[in-house]
Short mmCIF file of C-alpha atoms in Angstrom, two decimals:
data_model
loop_
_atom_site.label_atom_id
_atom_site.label_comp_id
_atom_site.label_asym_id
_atom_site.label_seq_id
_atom_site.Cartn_x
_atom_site.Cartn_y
_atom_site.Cartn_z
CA UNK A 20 0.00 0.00 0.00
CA UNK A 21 2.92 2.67 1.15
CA UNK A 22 4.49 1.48 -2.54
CA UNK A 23 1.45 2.51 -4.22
CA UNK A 24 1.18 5.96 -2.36
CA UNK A 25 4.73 6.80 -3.43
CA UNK A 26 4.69 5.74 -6.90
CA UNK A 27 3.34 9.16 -8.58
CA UNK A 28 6.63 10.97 -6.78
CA UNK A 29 9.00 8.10 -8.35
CA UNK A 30 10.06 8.44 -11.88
CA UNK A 31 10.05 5.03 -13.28
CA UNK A 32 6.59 4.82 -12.51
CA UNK A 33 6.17 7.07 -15.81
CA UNK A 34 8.79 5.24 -18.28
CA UNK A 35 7.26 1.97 -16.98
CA UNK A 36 3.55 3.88 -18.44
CA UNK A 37 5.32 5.39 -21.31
CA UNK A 38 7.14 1.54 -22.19
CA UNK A 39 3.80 -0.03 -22.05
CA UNK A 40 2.09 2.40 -24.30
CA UNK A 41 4.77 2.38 -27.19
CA UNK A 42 3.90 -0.87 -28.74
CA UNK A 43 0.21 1.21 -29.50
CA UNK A 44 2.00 3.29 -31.98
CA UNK A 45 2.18 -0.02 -34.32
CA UNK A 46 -1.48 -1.04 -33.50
CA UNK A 47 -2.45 2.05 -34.17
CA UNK A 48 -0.79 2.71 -37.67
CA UNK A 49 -2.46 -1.03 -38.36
CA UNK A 50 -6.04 0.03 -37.25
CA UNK A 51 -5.71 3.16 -40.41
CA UNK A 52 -4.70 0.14 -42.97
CA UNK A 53 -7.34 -2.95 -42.12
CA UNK A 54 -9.36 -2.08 -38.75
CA UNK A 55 -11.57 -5.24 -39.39
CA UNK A 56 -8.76 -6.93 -38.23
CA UNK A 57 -7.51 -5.51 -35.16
CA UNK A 58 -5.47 -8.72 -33.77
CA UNK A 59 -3.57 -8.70 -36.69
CA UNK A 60 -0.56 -7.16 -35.28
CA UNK A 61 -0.05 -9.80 -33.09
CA UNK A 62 1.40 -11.99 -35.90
CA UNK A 63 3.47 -9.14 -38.17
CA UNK A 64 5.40 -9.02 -34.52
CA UNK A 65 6.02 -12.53 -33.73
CA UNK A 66 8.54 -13.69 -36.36
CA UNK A 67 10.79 -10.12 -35.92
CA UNK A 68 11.67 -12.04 -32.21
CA UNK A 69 13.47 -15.02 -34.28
CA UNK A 70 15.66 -12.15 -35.16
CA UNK A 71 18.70 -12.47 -32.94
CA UNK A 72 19.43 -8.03 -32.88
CA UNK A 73 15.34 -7.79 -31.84
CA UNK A 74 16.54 -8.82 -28.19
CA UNK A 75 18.76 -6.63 -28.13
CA UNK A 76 16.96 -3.84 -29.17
CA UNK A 77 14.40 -4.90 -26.54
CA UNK A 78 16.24 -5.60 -24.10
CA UNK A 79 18.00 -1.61 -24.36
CA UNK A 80 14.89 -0.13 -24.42
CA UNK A 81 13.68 -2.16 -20.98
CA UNK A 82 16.64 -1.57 -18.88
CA UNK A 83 16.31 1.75 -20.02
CA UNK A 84 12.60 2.43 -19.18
CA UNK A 85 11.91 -0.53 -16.92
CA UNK A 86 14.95 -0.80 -14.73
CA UNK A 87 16.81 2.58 -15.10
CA UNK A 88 18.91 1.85 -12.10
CA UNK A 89 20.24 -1.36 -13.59
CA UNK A 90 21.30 1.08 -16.77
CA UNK A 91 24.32 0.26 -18.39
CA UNK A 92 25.03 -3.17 -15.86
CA UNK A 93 25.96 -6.28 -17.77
CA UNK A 94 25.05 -8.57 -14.57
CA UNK A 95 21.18 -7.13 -14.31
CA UNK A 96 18.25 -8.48 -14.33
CA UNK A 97 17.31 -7.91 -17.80
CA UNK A 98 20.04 -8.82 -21.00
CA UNK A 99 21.02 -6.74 -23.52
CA UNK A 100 22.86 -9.20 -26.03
CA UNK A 101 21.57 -10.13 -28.73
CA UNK A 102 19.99 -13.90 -29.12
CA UNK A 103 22.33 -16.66 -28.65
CA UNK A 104 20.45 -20.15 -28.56
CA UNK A 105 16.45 -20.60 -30.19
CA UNK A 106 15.62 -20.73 -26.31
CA UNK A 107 16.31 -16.99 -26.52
CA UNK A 108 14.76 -16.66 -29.59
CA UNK A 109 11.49 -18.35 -28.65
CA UNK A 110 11.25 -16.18 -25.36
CA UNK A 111 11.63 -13.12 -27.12
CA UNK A 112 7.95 -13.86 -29.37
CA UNK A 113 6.71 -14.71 -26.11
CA UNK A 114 7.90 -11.42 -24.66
CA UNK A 115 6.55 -9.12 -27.73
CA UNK A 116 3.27 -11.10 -28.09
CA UNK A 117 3.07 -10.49 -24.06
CA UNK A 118 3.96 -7.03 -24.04
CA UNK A 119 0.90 -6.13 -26.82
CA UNK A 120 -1.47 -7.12 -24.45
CA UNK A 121 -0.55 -6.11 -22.09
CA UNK A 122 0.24 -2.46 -23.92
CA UNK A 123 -3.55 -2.81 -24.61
CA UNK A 124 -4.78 -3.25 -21.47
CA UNK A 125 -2.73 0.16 -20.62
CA UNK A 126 -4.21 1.94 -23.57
CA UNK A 127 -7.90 1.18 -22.31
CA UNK A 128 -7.02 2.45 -18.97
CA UNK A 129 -5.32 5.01 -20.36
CA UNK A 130 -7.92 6.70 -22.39
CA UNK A 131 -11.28 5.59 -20.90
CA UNK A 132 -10.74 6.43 -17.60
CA UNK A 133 -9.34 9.90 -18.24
CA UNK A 134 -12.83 10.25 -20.18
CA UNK A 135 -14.63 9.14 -17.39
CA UNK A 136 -13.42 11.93 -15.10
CA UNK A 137 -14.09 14.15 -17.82
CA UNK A 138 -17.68 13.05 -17.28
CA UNK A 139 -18.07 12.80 -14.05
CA UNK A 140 -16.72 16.60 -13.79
CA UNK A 141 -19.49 17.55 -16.15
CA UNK A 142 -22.11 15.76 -14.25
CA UNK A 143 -20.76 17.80 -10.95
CA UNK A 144 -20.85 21.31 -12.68
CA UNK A 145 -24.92 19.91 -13.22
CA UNK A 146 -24.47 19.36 -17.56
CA UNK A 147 -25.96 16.74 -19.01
CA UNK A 148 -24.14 13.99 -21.30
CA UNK A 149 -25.53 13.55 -24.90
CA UNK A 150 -25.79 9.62 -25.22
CA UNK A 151 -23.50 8.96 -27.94
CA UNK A 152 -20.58 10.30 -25.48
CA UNK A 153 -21.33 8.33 -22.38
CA UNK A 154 -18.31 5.81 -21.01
CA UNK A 155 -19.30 5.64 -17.85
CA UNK A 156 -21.43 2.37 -16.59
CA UNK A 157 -24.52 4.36 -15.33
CA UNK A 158 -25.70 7.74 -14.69
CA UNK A 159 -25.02 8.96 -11.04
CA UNK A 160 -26.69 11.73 -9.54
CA UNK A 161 -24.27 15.36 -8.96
CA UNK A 162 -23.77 14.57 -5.51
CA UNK A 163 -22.32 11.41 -7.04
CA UNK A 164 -20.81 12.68 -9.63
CA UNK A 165 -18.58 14.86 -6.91
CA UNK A 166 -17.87 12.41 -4.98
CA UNK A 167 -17.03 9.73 -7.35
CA UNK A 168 -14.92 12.44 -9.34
CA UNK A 169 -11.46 11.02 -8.18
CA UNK A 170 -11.94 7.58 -8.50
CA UNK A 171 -11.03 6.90 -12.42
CA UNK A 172 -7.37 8.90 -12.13
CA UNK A 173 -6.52 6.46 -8.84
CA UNK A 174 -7.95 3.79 -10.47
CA UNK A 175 -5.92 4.56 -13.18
CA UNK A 176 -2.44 5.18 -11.40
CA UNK A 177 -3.36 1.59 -9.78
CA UNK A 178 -3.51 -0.21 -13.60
CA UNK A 179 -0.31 1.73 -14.17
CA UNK A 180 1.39 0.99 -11.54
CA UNK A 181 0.78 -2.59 -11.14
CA UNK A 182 0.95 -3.26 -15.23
CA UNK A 183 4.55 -1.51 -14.44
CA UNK A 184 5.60 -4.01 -12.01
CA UNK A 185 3.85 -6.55 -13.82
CA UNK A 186 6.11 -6.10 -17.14
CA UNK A 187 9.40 -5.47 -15.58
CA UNK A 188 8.80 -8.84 -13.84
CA UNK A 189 7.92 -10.61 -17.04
CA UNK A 190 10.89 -8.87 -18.94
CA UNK A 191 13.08 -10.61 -16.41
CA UNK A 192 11.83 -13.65 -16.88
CA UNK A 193 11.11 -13.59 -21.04
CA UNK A 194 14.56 -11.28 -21.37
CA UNK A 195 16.75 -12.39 -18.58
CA UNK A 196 20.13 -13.55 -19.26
CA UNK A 197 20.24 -17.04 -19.97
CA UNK A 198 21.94 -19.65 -18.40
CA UNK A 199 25.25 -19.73 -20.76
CA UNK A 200 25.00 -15.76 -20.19
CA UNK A 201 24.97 -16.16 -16.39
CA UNK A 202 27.63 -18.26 -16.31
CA UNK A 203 29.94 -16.03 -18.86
CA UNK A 204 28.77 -13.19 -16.27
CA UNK A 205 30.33 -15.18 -13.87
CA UNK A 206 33.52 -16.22 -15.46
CA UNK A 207 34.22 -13.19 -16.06
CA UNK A 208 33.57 -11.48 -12.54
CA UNK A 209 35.58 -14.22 -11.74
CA UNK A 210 38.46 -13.68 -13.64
CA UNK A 211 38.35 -10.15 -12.67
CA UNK A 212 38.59 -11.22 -8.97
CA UNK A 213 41.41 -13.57 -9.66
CA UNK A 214 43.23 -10.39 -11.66
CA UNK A 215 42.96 -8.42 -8.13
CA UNK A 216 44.26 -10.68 -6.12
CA UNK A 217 47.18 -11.15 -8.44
CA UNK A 218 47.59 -7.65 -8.47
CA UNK A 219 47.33 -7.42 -4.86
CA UNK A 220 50.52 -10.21 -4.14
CA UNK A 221 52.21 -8.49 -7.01
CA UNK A 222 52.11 -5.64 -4.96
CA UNK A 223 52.70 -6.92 -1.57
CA UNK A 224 55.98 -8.58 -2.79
CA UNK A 225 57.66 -6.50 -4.93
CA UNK A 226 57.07 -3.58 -3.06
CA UNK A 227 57.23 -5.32 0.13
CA UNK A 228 60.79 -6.93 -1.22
CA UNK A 229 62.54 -3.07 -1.65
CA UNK A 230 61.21 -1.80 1.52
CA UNK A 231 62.73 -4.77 3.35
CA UNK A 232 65.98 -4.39 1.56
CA UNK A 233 65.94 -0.74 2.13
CA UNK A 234 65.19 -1.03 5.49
CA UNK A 235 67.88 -3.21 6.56
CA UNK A 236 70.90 -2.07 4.10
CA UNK A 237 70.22 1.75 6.19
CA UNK A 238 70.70 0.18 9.45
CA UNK A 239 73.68 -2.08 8.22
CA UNK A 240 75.10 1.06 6.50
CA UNK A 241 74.20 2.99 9.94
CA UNK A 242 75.88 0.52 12.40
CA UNK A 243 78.79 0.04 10.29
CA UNK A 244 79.92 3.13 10.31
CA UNK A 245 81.98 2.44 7.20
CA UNK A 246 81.87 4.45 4.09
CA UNK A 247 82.30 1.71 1.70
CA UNK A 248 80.05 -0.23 3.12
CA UNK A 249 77.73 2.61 3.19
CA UNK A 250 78.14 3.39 -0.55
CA UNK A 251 77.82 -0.52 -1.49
CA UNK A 252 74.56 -0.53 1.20
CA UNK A 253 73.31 3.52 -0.86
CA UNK A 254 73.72 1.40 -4.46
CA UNK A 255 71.53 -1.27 -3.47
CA UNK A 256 68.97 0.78 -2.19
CA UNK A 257 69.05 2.57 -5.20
CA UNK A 258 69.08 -0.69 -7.55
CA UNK A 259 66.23 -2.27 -5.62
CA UNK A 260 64.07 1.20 -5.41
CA UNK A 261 64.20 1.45 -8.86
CA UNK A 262 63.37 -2.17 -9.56
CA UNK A 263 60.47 -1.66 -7.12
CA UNK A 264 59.65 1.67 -9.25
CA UNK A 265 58.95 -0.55 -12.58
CA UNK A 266 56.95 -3.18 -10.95
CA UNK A 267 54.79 -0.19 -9.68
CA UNK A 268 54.82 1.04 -12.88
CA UNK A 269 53.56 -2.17 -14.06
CA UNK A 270 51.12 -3.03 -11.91
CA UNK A 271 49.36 0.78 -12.18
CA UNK A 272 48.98 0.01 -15.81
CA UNK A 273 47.10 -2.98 -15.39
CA UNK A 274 45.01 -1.52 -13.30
CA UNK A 275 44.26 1.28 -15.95
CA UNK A 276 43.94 -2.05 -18.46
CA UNK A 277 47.46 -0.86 -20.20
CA UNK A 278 49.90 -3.11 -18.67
CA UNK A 279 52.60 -4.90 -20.16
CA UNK A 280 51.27 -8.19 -21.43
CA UNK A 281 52.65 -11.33 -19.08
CA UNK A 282 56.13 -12.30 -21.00
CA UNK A 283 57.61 -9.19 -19.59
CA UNK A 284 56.89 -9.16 -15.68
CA UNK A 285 60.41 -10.92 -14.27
CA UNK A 286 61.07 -14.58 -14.45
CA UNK A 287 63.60 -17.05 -12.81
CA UNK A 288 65.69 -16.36 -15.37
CA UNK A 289 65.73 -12.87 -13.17
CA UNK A 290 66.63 -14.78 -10.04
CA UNK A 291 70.40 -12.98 -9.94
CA UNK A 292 68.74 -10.09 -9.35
CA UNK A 293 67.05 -11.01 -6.18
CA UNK A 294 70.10 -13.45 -5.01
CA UNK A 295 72.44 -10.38 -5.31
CA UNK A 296 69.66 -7.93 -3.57
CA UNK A 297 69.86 -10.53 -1.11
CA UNK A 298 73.89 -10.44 -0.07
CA UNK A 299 73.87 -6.67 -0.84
CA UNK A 300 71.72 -6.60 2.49
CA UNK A 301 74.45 -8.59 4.30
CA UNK A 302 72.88 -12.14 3.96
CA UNK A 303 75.36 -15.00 2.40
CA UNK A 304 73.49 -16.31 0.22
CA UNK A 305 74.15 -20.11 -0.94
CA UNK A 306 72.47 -20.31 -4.10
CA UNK A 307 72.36 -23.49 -6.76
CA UNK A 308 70.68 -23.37 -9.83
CA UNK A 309 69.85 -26.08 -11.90
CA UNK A 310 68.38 -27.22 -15.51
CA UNK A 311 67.06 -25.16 -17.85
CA UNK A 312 65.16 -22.06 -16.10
CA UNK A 313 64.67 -20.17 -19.49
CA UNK A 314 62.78 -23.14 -20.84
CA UNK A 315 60.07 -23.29 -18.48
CA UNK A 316 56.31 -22.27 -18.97
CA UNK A 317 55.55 -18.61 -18.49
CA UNK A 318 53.36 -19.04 -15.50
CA UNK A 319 55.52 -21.62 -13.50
CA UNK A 320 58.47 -19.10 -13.96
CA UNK A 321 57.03 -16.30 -13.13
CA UNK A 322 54.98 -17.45 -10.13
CA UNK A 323 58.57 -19.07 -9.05
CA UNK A 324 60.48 -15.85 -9.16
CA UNK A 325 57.37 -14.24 -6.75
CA UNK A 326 58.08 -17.20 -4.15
CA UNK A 327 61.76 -17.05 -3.95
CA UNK A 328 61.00 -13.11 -3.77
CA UNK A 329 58.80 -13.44 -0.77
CA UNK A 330 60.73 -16.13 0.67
CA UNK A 331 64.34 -13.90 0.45
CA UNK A 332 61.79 -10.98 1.80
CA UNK A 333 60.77 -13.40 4.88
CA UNK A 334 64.45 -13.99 5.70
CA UNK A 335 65.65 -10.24 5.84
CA UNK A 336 62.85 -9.09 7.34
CA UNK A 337 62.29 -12.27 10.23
CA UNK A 338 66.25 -12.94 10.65
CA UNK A 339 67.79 -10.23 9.37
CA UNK A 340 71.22 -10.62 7.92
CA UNK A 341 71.48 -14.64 8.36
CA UNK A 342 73.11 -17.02 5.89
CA UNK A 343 70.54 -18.54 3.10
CA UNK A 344 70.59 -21.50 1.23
CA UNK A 345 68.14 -21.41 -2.02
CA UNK A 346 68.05 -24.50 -4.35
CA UNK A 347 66.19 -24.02 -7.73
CA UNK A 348 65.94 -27.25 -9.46
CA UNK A 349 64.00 -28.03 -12.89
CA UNK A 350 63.28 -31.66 -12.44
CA UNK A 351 61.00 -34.16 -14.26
CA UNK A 352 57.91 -32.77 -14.53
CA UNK A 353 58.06 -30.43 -12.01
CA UNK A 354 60.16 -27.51 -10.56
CA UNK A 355 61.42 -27.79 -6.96
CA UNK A 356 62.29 -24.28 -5.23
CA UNK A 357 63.75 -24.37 -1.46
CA UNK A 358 64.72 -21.53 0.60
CA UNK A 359 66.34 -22.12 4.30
CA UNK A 360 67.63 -20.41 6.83
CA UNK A 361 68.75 -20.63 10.42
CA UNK A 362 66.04 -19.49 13.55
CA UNK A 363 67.89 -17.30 15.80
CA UNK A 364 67.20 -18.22 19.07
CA UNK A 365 66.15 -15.07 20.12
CA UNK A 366 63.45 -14.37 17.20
CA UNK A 367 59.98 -14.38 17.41
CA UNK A 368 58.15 -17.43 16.50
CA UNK A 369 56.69 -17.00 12.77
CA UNK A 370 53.03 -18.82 12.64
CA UNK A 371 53.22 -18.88 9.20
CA UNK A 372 50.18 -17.00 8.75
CA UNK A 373 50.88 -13.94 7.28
CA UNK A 374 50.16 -12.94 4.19
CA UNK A 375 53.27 -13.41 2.17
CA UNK A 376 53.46 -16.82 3.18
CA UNK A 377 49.85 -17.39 2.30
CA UNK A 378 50.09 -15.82 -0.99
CA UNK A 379 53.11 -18.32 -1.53
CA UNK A 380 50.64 -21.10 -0.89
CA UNK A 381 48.33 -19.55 -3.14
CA UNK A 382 50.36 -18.90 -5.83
CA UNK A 383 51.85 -22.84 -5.66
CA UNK A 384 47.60 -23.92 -5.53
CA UNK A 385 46.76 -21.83 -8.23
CA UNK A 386 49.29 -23.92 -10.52
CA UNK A 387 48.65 -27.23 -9.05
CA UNK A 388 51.56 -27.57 -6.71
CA UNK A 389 51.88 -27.12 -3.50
CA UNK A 390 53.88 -25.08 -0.75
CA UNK A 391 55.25 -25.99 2.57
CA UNK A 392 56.99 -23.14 4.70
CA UNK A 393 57.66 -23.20 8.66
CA UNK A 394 60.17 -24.69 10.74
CA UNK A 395 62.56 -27.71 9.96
CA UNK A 396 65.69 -29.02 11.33
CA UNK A 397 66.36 -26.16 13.50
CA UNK A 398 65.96 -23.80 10.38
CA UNK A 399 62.71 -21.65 8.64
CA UNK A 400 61.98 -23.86 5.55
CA UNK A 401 59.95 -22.28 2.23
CA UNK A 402 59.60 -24.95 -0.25
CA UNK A 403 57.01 -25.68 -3.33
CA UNK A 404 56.90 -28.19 -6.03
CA UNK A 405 55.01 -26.82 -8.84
CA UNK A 406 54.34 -28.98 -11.88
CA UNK A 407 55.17 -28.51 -15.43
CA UNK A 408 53.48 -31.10 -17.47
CA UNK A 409 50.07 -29.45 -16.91
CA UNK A 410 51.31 -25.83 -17.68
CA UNK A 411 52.21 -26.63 -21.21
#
């Protein structure tokens, strides 16, 4: 009842009228060429929703009057692609043959009862009606007549408002995405997902990486109080601010859908770069390469080079300066990355629950391999096996 009250101050009350009135203008140009037959119309319009573009069209022109607030949404409640299967196809004659009658039923209310108040204010003013003119059922008295006198223009902002919410319910159901349409929809929401969350560990570990690094090379350089050291600890900075710079860079792009397409974001074949970030901060790093890292599968290589990243980041930032032993290994079918280090004894306990060590996981999952980091042997562990056959 409250919805009723408040539908002459909403807008789409008004499209909704005005969409179920437009399908009149073809009955009407009909009725001037052969009014004998008035039903007519209803099959010239059928076969035109076999035409794949006709949803489409229809489908515009009710999210447009129907559902304004869904305007311009590919996920709403009513499609605007053009017809895909003959399921679509079919439900789009159903939806124009619908929407005549429904169009007629508005034009009676439409025009009659607007007529009918007409009368009835005649009646009131004490006028009689000539008989050829009467709509109205019977002939009330003026006292009636004035009292009666707003009862066709509610009556008729009733028909209009509940033929309104009667057609933009049908419209969803006769122009509604399908089910191959919903599930594109949701492919591609969740691909879009997927693309934030990649840009979101992208961001945590590169930029993550150069803070670390940063951090610790200006307290090395501080407490040594040596200026070589300090200009070897400045360089690095430098280097790995400027490295940190691109994958900014990089990642801002995508975001603005310009990035650099996948084959140049860094790969193992990079790993140098991180091993020798790694000693610049004062860490000994133990590293041992092996097989062919510039033959393997763009995604395995460049997820790797984000887990060593993080791991190396995890070191300096847990440990600090400790000695690390990495071990990249291309083996059959799969490639096995390890990073260790020793615990000092006086060093927090890691849970292994933050979220470069999750995004490790995740990364390994999302390729079908796995990860394992936390304590072994006395020392912090990060390894994954991540498989190559599949990747191909």
């Amino acid at each position: 009842m409250l919805r009723l009250l408040r539908a002459p101050l909403r807008g789409v009350t008004y499209t909704r009228w005005l969409h179920l009135l437009v399908p009149i203008l073809i009955v009407s140009i009909w009725m001037f060429i052969e009014p004998e037959w008035p039903w007519m119309p209803a099959l010239i319009v059928a076969p035109f929703g076999l035409v794949p573009w006709v949803r489409l069209a229809e489908g515009l022109q009710a999210q447009f009057l129907l559902t304004p607030h869904e305007r311009g949404r590919h996920d709403g409640s009513i499609s605007t692609s053009p017809s895909a299967r003959w399921g679509d196809r079919w439900r789009t004659v159903a939806w124009l043959e619908t929407r005549l009658v429904l169009a007629g039923a508005a034009m009676v209310a439409t025009v009659w009862l607007p007529v009918m108040t007409v009368e009835l204010v005649t009646l009131a003013m004490g006028r009689s009606l000539g008989s050829d003119d009467v709509i109205l059922p019977f002939i009330p008295p003026r006292w009636a007549a004035v009292l009666l006198l707003p009862v066709p223009l509610v009556l008729l902002f009733v028909i209009v408002v509940l033929l309104g919410e009667a057609v933009t319910a049908i419209a969803a159901r006769l122009l509604g995405p399908s089910a191959a349409e919903r599930l594109t929809a949701l492919e591609a929401r969740t691909e879009q997902l997927l693309e934030r969350t990649r840009i979101a560990r992208e961001l945590h570990d590169s930029i993550g990486h150069a803070l670390t690094v940063a951090v610790v090379q200006a307290g090395a350089a501080r407490a040594a109080g040596d200026p070589e050291f300090t200009e070897r600890a400045l360089c690095a900075i430098e280097e790995t601010g400027r490295a940190a710079m691109e994958d900014l860079d990089r990642v801002l792009m995508v975001l603005r859908e310009s990035g650099r397409p996948p084959s140049q974001r860094p790969t193992l074949a990079d790993a140098d770069r991180l091993l020798e970030s790694a000693r610049a901060s004062g860490a000994p790093v133990d590293a041992e390469l092996s097989g062919p890292l510039e033959k393997l599968p763009g995604p395995v290589t460049r997820e790797g080079y984000r887990i060593l990243q993080e791991a190396l980041t995890n070191v300096l930032r847990h440990s600090g300066p400790v000695p690390v032993r990495v071990r990249i290994e291309v083996a059959v079918g799969r490639l096995d990355l390890e990073v260790t280090n020793p615990l000092p004894a006086e060093a927090a306990p890691v849970t292994g629950r933050g979220s470069g060590l999750r995004g490790i996981r995740e990364r390994a999952a999302l390729l079908g391999g796995e990860a394992e980091t936390g304590p072994h042997g006395g020392n912090w562990r990060v390894r994954a096996r991540l498989p190559l056959e599949r990747i191909r």
